[in-house]
PDB file of C-alpha atoms in Angstrom:
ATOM      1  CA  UNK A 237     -16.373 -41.994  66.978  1.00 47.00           C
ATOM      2  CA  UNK A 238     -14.656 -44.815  65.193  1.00 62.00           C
ATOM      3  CA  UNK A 239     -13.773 -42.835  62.101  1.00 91.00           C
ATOM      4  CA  UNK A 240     -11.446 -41.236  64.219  1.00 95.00           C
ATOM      5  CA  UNK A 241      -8.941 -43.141  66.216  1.00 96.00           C
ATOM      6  CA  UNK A 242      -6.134 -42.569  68.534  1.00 97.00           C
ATOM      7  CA  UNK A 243      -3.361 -44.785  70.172  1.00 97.00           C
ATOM      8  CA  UNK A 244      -2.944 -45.428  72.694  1.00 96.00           C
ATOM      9  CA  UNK A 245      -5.665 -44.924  74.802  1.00 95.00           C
ATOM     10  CA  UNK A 246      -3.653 -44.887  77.854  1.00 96.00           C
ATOM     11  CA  UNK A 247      -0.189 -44.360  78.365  1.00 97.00           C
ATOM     12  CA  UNK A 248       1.887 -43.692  81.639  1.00 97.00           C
ATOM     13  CA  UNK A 249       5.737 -41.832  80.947  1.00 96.00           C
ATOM     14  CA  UNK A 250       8.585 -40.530  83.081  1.00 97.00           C
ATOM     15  CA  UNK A 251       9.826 -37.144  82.734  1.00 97.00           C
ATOM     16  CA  UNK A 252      12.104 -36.654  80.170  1.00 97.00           C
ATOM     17  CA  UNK A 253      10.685 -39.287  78.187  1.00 97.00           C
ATOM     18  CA  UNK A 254      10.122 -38.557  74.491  1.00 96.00           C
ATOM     19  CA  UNK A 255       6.457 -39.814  73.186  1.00 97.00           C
ATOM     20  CA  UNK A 256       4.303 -39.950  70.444  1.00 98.00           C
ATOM     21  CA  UNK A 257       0.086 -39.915  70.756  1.00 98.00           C
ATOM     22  CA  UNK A 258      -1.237 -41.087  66.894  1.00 98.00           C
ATOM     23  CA  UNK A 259      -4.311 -40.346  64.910  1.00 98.00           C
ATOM     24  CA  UNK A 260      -5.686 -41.652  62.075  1.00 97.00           C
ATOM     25  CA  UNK A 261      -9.375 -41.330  60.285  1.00 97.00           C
ATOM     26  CA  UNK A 262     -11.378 -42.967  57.807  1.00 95.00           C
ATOM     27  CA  UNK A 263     -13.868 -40.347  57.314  1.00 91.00           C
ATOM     28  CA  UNK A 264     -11.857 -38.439  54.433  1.00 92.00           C
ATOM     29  CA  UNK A 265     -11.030 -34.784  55.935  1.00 91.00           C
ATOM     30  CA  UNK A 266      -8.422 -32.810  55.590  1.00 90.00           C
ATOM     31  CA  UNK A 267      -8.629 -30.968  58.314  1.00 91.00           C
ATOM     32  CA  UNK A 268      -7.369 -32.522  61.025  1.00 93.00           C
ATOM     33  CA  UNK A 269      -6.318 -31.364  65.082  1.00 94.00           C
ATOM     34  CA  UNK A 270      -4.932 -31.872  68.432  1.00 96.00           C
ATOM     35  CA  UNK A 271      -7.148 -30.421  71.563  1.00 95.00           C
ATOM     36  CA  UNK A 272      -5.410 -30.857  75.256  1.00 96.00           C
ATOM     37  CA  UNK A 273      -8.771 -31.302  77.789  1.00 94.00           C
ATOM     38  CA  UNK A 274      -7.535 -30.534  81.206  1.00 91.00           C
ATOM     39  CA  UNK A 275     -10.432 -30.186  84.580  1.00 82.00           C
ATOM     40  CA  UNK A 276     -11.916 -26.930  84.848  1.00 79.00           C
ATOM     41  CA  UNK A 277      -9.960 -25.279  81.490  1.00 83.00           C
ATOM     42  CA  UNK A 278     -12.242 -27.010  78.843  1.00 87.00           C
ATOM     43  CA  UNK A 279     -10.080 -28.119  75.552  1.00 91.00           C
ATOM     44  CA  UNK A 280      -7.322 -26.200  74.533  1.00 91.00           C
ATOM     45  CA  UNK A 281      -5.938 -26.186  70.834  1.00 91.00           C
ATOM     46  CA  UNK A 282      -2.509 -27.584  70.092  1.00 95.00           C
ATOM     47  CA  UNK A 283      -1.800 -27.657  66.363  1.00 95.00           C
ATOM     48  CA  UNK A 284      -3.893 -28.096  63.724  1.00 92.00           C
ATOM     49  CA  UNK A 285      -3.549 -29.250  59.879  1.00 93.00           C
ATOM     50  CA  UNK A 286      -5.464 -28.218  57.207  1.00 89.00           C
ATOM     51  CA  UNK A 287      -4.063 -30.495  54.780  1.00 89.00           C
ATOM     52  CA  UNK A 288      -0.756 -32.561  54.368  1.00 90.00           C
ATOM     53  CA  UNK A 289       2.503 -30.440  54.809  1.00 85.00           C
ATOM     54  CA  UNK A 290      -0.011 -27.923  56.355  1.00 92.00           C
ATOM     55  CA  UNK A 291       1.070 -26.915  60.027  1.00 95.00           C
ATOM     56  CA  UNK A 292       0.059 -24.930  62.272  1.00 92.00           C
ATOM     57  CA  UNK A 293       0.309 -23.645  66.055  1.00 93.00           C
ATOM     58  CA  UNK A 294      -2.132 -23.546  68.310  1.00 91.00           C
ATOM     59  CA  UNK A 295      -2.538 -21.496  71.643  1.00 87.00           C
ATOM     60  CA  UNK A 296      -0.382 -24.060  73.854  1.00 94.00           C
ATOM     61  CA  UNK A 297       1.863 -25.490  71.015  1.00 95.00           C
ATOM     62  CA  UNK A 298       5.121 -25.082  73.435  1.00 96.00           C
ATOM     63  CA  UNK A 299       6.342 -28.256  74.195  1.00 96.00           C
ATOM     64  CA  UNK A 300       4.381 -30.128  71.189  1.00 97.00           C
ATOM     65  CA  UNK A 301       5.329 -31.248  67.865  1.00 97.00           C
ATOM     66  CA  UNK A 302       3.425 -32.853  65.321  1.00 97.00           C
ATOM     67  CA  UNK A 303       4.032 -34.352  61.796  1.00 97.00           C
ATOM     68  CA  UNK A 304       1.101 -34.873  59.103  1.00 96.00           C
ATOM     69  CA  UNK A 305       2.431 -37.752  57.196  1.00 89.00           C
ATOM     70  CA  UNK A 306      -0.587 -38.237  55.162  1.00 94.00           C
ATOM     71  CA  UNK A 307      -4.307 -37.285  54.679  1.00 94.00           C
ATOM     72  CA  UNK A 308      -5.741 -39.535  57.366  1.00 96.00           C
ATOM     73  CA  UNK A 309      -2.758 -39.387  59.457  1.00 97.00           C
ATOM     74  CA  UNK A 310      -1.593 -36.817  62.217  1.00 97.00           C
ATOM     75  CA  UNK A 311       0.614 -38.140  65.044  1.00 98.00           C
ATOM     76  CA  UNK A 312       2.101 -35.316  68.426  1.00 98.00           C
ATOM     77  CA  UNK A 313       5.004 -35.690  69.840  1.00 98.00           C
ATOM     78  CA  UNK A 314       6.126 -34.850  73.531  1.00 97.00           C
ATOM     79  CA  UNK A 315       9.898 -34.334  72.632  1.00 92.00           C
ATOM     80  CA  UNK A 316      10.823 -34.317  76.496  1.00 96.00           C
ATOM     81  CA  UNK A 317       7.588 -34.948  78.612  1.00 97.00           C
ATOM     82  CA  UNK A 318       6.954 -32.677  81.836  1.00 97.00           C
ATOM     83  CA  UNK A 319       4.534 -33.488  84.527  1.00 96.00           C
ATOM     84  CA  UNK A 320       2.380 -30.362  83.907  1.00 96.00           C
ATOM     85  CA  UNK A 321       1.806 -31.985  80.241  1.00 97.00           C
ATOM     86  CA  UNK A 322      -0.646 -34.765  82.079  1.00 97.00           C
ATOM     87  CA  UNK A 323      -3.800 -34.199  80.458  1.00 97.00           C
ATOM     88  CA  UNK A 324      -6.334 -36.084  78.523  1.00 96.00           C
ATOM     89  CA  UNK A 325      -5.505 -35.380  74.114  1.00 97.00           C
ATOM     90  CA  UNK A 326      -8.042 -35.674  71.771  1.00 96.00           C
ATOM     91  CA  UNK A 327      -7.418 -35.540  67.864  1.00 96.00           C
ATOM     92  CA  UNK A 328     -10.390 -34.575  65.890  1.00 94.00           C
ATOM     93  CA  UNK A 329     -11.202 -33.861  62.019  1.00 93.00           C
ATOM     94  CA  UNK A 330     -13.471 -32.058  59.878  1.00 89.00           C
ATOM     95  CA  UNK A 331     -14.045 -31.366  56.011  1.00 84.00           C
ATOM     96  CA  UNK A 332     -12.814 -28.168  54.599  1.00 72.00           C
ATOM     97  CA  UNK A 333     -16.438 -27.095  53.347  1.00 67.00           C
ATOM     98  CA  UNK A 334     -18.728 -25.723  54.368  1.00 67.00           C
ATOM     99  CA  UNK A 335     -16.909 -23.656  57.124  1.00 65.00           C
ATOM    100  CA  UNK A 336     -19.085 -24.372  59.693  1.00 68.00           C
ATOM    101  CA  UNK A 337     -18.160 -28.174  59.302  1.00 77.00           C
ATOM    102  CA  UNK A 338     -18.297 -29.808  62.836  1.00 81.00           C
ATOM    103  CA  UNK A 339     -14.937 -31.178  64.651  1.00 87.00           C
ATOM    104  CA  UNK A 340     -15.275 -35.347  64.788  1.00 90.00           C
ATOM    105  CA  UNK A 341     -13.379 -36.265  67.913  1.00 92.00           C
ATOM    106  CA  UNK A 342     -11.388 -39.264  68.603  1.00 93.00           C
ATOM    107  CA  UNK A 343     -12.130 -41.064  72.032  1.00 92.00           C
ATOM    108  CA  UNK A 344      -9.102 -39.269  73.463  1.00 94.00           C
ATOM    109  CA  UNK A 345      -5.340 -40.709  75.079  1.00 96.00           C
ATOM    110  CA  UNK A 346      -5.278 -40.158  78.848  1.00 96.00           C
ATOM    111  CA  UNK A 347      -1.398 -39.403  79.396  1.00 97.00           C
ATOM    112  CA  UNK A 348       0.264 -38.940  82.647  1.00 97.00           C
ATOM    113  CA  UNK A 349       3.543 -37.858  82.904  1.00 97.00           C
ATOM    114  CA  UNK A 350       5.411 -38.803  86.230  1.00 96.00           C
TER     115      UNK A 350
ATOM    116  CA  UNK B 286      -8.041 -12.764  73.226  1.00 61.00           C
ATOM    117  CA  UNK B 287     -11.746 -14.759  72.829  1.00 69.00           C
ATOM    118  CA  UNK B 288     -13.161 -16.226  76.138  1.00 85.00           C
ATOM    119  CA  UNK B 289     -15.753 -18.396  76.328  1.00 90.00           C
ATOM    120  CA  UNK B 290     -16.898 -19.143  80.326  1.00 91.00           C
ATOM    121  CA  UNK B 291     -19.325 -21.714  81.368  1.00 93.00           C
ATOM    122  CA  UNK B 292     -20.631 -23.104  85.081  1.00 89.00           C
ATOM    123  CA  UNK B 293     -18.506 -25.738  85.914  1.00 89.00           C
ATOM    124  CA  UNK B 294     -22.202 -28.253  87.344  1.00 94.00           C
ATOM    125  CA  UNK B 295     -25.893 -28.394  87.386  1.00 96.00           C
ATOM    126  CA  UNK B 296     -28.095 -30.719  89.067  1.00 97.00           C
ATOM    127  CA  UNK B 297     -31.247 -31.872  88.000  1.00 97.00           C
ATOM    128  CA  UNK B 298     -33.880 -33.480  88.755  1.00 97.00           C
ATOM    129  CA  UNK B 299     -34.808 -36.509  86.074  1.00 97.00           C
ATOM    130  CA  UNK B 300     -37.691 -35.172  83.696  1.00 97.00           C
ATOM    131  CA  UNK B 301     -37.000 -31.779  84.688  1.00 97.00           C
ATOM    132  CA  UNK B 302     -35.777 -29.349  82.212  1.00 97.00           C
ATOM    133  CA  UNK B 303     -32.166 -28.499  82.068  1.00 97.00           C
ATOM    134  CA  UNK B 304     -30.580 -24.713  81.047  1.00 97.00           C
ATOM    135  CA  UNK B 305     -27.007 -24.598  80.241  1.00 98.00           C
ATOM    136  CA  UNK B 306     -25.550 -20.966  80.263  1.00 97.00           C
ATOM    137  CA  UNK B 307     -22.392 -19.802  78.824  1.00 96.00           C
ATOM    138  CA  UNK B 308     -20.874 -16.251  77.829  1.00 95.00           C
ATOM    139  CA  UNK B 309     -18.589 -15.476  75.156  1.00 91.00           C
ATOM    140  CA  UNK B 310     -16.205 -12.284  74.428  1.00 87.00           C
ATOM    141  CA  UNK B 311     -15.574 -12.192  70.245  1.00 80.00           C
ATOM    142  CA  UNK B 312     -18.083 -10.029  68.758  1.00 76.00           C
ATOM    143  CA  UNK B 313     -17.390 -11.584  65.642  1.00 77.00           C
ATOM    144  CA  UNK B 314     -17.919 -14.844  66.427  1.00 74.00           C
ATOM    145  CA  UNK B 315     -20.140 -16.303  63.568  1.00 79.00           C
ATOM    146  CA  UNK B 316     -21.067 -20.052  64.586  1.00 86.00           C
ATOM    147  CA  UNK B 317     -21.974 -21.133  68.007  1.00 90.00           C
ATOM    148  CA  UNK B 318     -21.879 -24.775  69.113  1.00 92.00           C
ATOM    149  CA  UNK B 319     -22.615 -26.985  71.824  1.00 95.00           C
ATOM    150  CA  UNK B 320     -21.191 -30.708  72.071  1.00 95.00           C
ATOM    151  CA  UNK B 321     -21.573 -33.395  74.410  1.00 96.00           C
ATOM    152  CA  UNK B 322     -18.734 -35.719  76.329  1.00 94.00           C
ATOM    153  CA  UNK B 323     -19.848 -38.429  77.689  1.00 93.00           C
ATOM    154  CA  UNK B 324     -17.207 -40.134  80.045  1.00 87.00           C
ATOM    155  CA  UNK B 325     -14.556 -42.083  78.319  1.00 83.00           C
ATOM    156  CA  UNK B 326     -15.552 -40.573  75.062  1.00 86.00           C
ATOM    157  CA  UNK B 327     -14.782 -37.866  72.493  1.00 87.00           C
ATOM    158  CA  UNK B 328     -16.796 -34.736  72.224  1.00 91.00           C
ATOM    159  CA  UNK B 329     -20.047 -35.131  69.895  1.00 92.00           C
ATOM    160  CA  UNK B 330     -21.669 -32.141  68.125  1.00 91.00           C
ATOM    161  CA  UNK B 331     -25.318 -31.753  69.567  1.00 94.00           C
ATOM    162  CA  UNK B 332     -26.145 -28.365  68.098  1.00 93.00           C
ATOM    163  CA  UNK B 333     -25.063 -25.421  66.653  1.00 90.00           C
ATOM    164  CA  UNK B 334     -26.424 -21.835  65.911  1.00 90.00           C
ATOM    165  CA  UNK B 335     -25.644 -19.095  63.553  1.00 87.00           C
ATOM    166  CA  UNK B 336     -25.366 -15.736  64.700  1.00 85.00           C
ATOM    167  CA  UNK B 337     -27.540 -13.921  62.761  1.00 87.00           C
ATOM    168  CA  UNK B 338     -30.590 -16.469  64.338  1.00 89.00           C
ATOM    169  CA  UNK B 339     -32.191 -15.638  67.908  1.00 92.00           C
ATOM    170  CA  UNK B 340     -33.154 -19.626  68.559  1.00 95.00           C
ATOM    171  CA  UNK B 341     -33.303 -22.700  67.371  1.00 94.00           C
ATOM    172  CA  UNK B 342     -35.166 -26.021  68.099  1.00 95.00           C
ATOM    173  CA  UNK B 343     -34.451 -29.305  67.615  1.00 92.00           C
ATOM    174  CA  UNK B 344     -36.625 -32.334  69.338  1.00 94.00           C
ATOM    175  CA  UNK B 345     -35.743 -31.744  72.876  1.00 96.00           C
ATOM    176  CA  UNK B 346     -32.865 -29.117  72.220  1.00 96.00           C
ATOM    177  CA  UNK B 347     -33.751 -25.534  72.274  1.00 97.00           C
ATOM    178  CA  UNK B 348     -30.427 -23.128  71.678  1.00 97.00           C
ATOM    179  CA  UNK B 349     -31.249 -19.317  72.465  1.00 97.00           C
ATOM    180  CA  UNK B 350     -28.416 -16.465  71.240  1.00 95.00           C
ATOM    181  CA  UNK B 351     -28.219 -13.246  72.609  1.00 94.00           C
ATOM    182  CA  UNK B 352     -25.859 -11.543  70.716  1.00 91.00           C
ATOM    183  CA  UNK B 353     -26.454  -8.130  72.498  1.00 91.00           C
ATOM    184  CA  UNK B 354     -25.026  -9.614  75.461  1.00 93.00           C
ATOM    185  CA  UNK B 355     -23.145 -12.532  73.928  1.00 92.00           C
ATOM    186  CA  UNK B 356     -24.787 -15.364  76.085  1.00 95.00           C
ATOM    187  CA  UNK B 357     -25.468 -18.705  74.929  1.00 95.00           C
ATOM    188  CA  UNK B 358     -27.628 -21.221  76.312  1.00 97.00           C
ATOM    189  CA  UNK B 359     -29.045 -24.731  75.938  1.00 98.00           C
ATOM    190  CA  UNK B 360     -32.327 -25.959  77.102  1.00 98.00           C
ATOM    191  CA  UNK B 361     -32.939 -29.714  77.328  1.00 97.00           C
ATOM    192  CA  UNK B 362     -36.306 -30.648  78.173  1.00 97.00           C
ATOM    193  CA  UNK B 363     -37.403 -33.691  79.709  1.00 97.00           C
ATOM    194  CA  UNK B 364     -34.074 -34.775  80.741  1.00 98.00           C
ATOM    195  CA  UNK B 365     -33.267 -37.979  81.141  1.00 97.00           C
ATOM    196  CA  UNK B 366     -30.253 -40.111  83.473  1.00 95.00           C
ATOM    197  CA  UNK B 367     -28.993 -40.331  79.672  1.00 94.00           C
ATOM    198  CA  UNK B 368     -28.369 -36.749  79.148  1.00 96.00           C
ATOM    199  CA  UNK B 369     -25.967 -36.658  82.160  1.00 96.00           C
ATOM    200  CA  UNK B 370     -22.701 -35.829  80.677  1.00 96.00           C
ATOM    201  CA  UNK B 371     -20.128 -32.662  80.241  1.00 95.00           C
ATOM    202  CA  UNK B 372     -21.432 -29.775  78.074  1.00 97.00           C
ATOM    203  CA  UNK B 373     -19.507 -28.068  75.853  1.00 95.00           C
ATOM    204  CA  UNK B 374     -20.273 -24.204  74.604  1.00 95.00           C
ATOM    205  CA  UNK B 375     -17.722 -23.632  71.606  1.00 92.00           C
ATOM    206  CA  UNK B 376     -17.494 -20.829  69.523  1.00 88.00           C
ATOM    207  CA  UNK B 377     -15.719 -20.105  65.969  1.00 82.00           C
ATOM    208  CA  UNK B 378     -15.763 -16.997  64.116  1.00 68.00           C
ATOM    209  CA  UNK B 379     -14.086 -15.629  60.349  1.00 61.00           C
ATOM    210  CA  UNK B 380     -11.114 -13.786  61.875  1.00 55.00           C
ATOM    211  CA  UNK B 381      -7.808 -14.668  60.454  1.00 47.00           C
ATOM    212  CA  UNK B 382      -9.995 -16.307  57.069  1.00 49.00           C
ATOM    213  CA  UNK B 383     -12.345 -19.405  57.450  1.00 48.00           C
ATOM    214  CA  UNK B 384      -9.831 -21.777  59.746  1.00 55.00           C
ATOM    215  CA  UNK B 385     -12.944 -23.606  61.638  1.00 61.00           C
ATOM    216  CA  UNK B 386     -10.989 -23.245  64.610  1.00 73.00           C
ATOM    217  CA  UNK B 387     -13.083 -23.581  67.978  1.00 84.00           C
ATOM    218  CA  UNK B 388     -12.732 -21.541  71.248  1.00 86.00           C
ATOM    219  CA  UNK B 389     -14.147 -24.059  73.622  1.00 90.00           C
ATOM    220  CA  UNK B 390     -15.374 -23.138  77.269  1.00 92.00           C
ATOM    221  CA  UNK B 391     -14.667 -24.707  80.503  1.00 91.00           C
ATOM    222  CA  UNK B 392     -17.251 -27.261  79.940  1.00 94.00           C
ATOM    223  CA  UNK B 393     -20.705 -27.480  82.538  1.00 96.00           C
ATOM    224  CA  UNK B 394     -21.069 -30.928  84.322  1.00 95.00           C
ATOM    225  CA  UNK B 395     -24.664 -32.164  84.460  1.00 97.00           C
ATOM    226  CA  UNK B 396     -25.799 -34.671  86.451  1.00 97.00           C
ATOM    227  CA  UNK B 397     -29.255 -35.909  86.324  1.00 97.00           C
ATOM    228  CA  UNK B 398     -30.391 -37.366  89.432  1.00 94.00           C
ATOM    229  CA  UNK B 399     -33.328 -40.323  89.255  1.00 90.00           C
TER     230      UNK B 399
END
């Protein structure tokens, strides 16, 4: 989905290394998330935003960080990148109304972490 | 904590039809969804369900709920080479206040074979 897009789409990092995946959207939500897809576990949530200086953890937020530095834009952070965090992150949005809004996914960022 | 559990691959024939199970554990759970990844993409809504409805139809999608013994499933009929792709079951319910926050399962591989 266009409206939603993430950089890079690839990226290859050492251990240790400190990185950042971005997001941004055009579609106007506030709501806005970081899912972790790994084989066989489905997508796991990260953090999640409902709305600028809105934060919150996930079930696997350990080892994450994010900043929301404005409506359309939610960036994560791997402040010292492990192998085990190799996975393929998708950000994704959705309105705050009605509740059962669906999640808009970005494309994803395939990372792997040597 | 919630569980939702999926087959990990079906195989079927083209312009056979295709059921997708998958079993969830929050007996609160109020919305039921099912996206679609195709590969090198985000996840795309396809359906979703209430949980206070038994089915629902839409063109070649039929979703059944049995919230007795909180199973999910997805029929597509007529599948097509197109329709090969991961299946996602996801499931969201009201506890903790309305945070749209998805439990996703493991995701069911289907291949559709010519």
């Amino acid at each position: 989905d266009a409206d939603v897009t993430q950089t890079p789409r690839n990226r290859i990092t050492k251990t240790g290394k400190r990185i950042m995946l971005e997001c941004s959207q055009t579609k106007g939500h506030d709501r806005m998330y970081w899912y972790r897809q790994d084989p066989g576990l489905g997508l796991r949530l990260i953090y999640y935003s409902f709305d600028v200086k809105d934060i919150n953890k996930g079930e696997i937020s350990d080892g994450y960080s994010v900043s929301r530095q404005a409506q359309a834009k939610f960036s994560l952070s791997l402040e010292s990148a492990i192998p085990n965090q190799t996975a393929l992150y998708f950000c994704a949005t959705s309105q705050w109304v009605p509740y059962n809004s669906p999640l808009h996914f970005g494309n994803g960022t395939r990372l792997t972490v040597t | 904590g919630e569980d939702v559990e999926q087959s990990l691959f079906l195989s079927v024939r083209e312009g056979d039809s295709s059921v997708i199970n998958c079993t969830y554990t929050d007996s609160s759970s109020t919305y039921l969804y099912w996206y679609k990844q195709e590969p090198g993409a985000g996840l795309q809504l396809l359906t979703y369900i209430f949980s206070n409805m038994d089915m629902k139809q839409d063109q070649r999608l039929t979703v059944l709920l049995n919230k007795k013994d909180k199973h999910l499933s997805l029929r597509i009929a007529d599948t097509q080479t197109g329709d090969s792709a991961i299946y996602f079951c996801a499931e969201s319910s009201l506890e903790g206040g309305a945070t749209n926050k998805l439990i996703f399962g493991t995701g069911t591989l289907l291949a559709v074979q010519p």
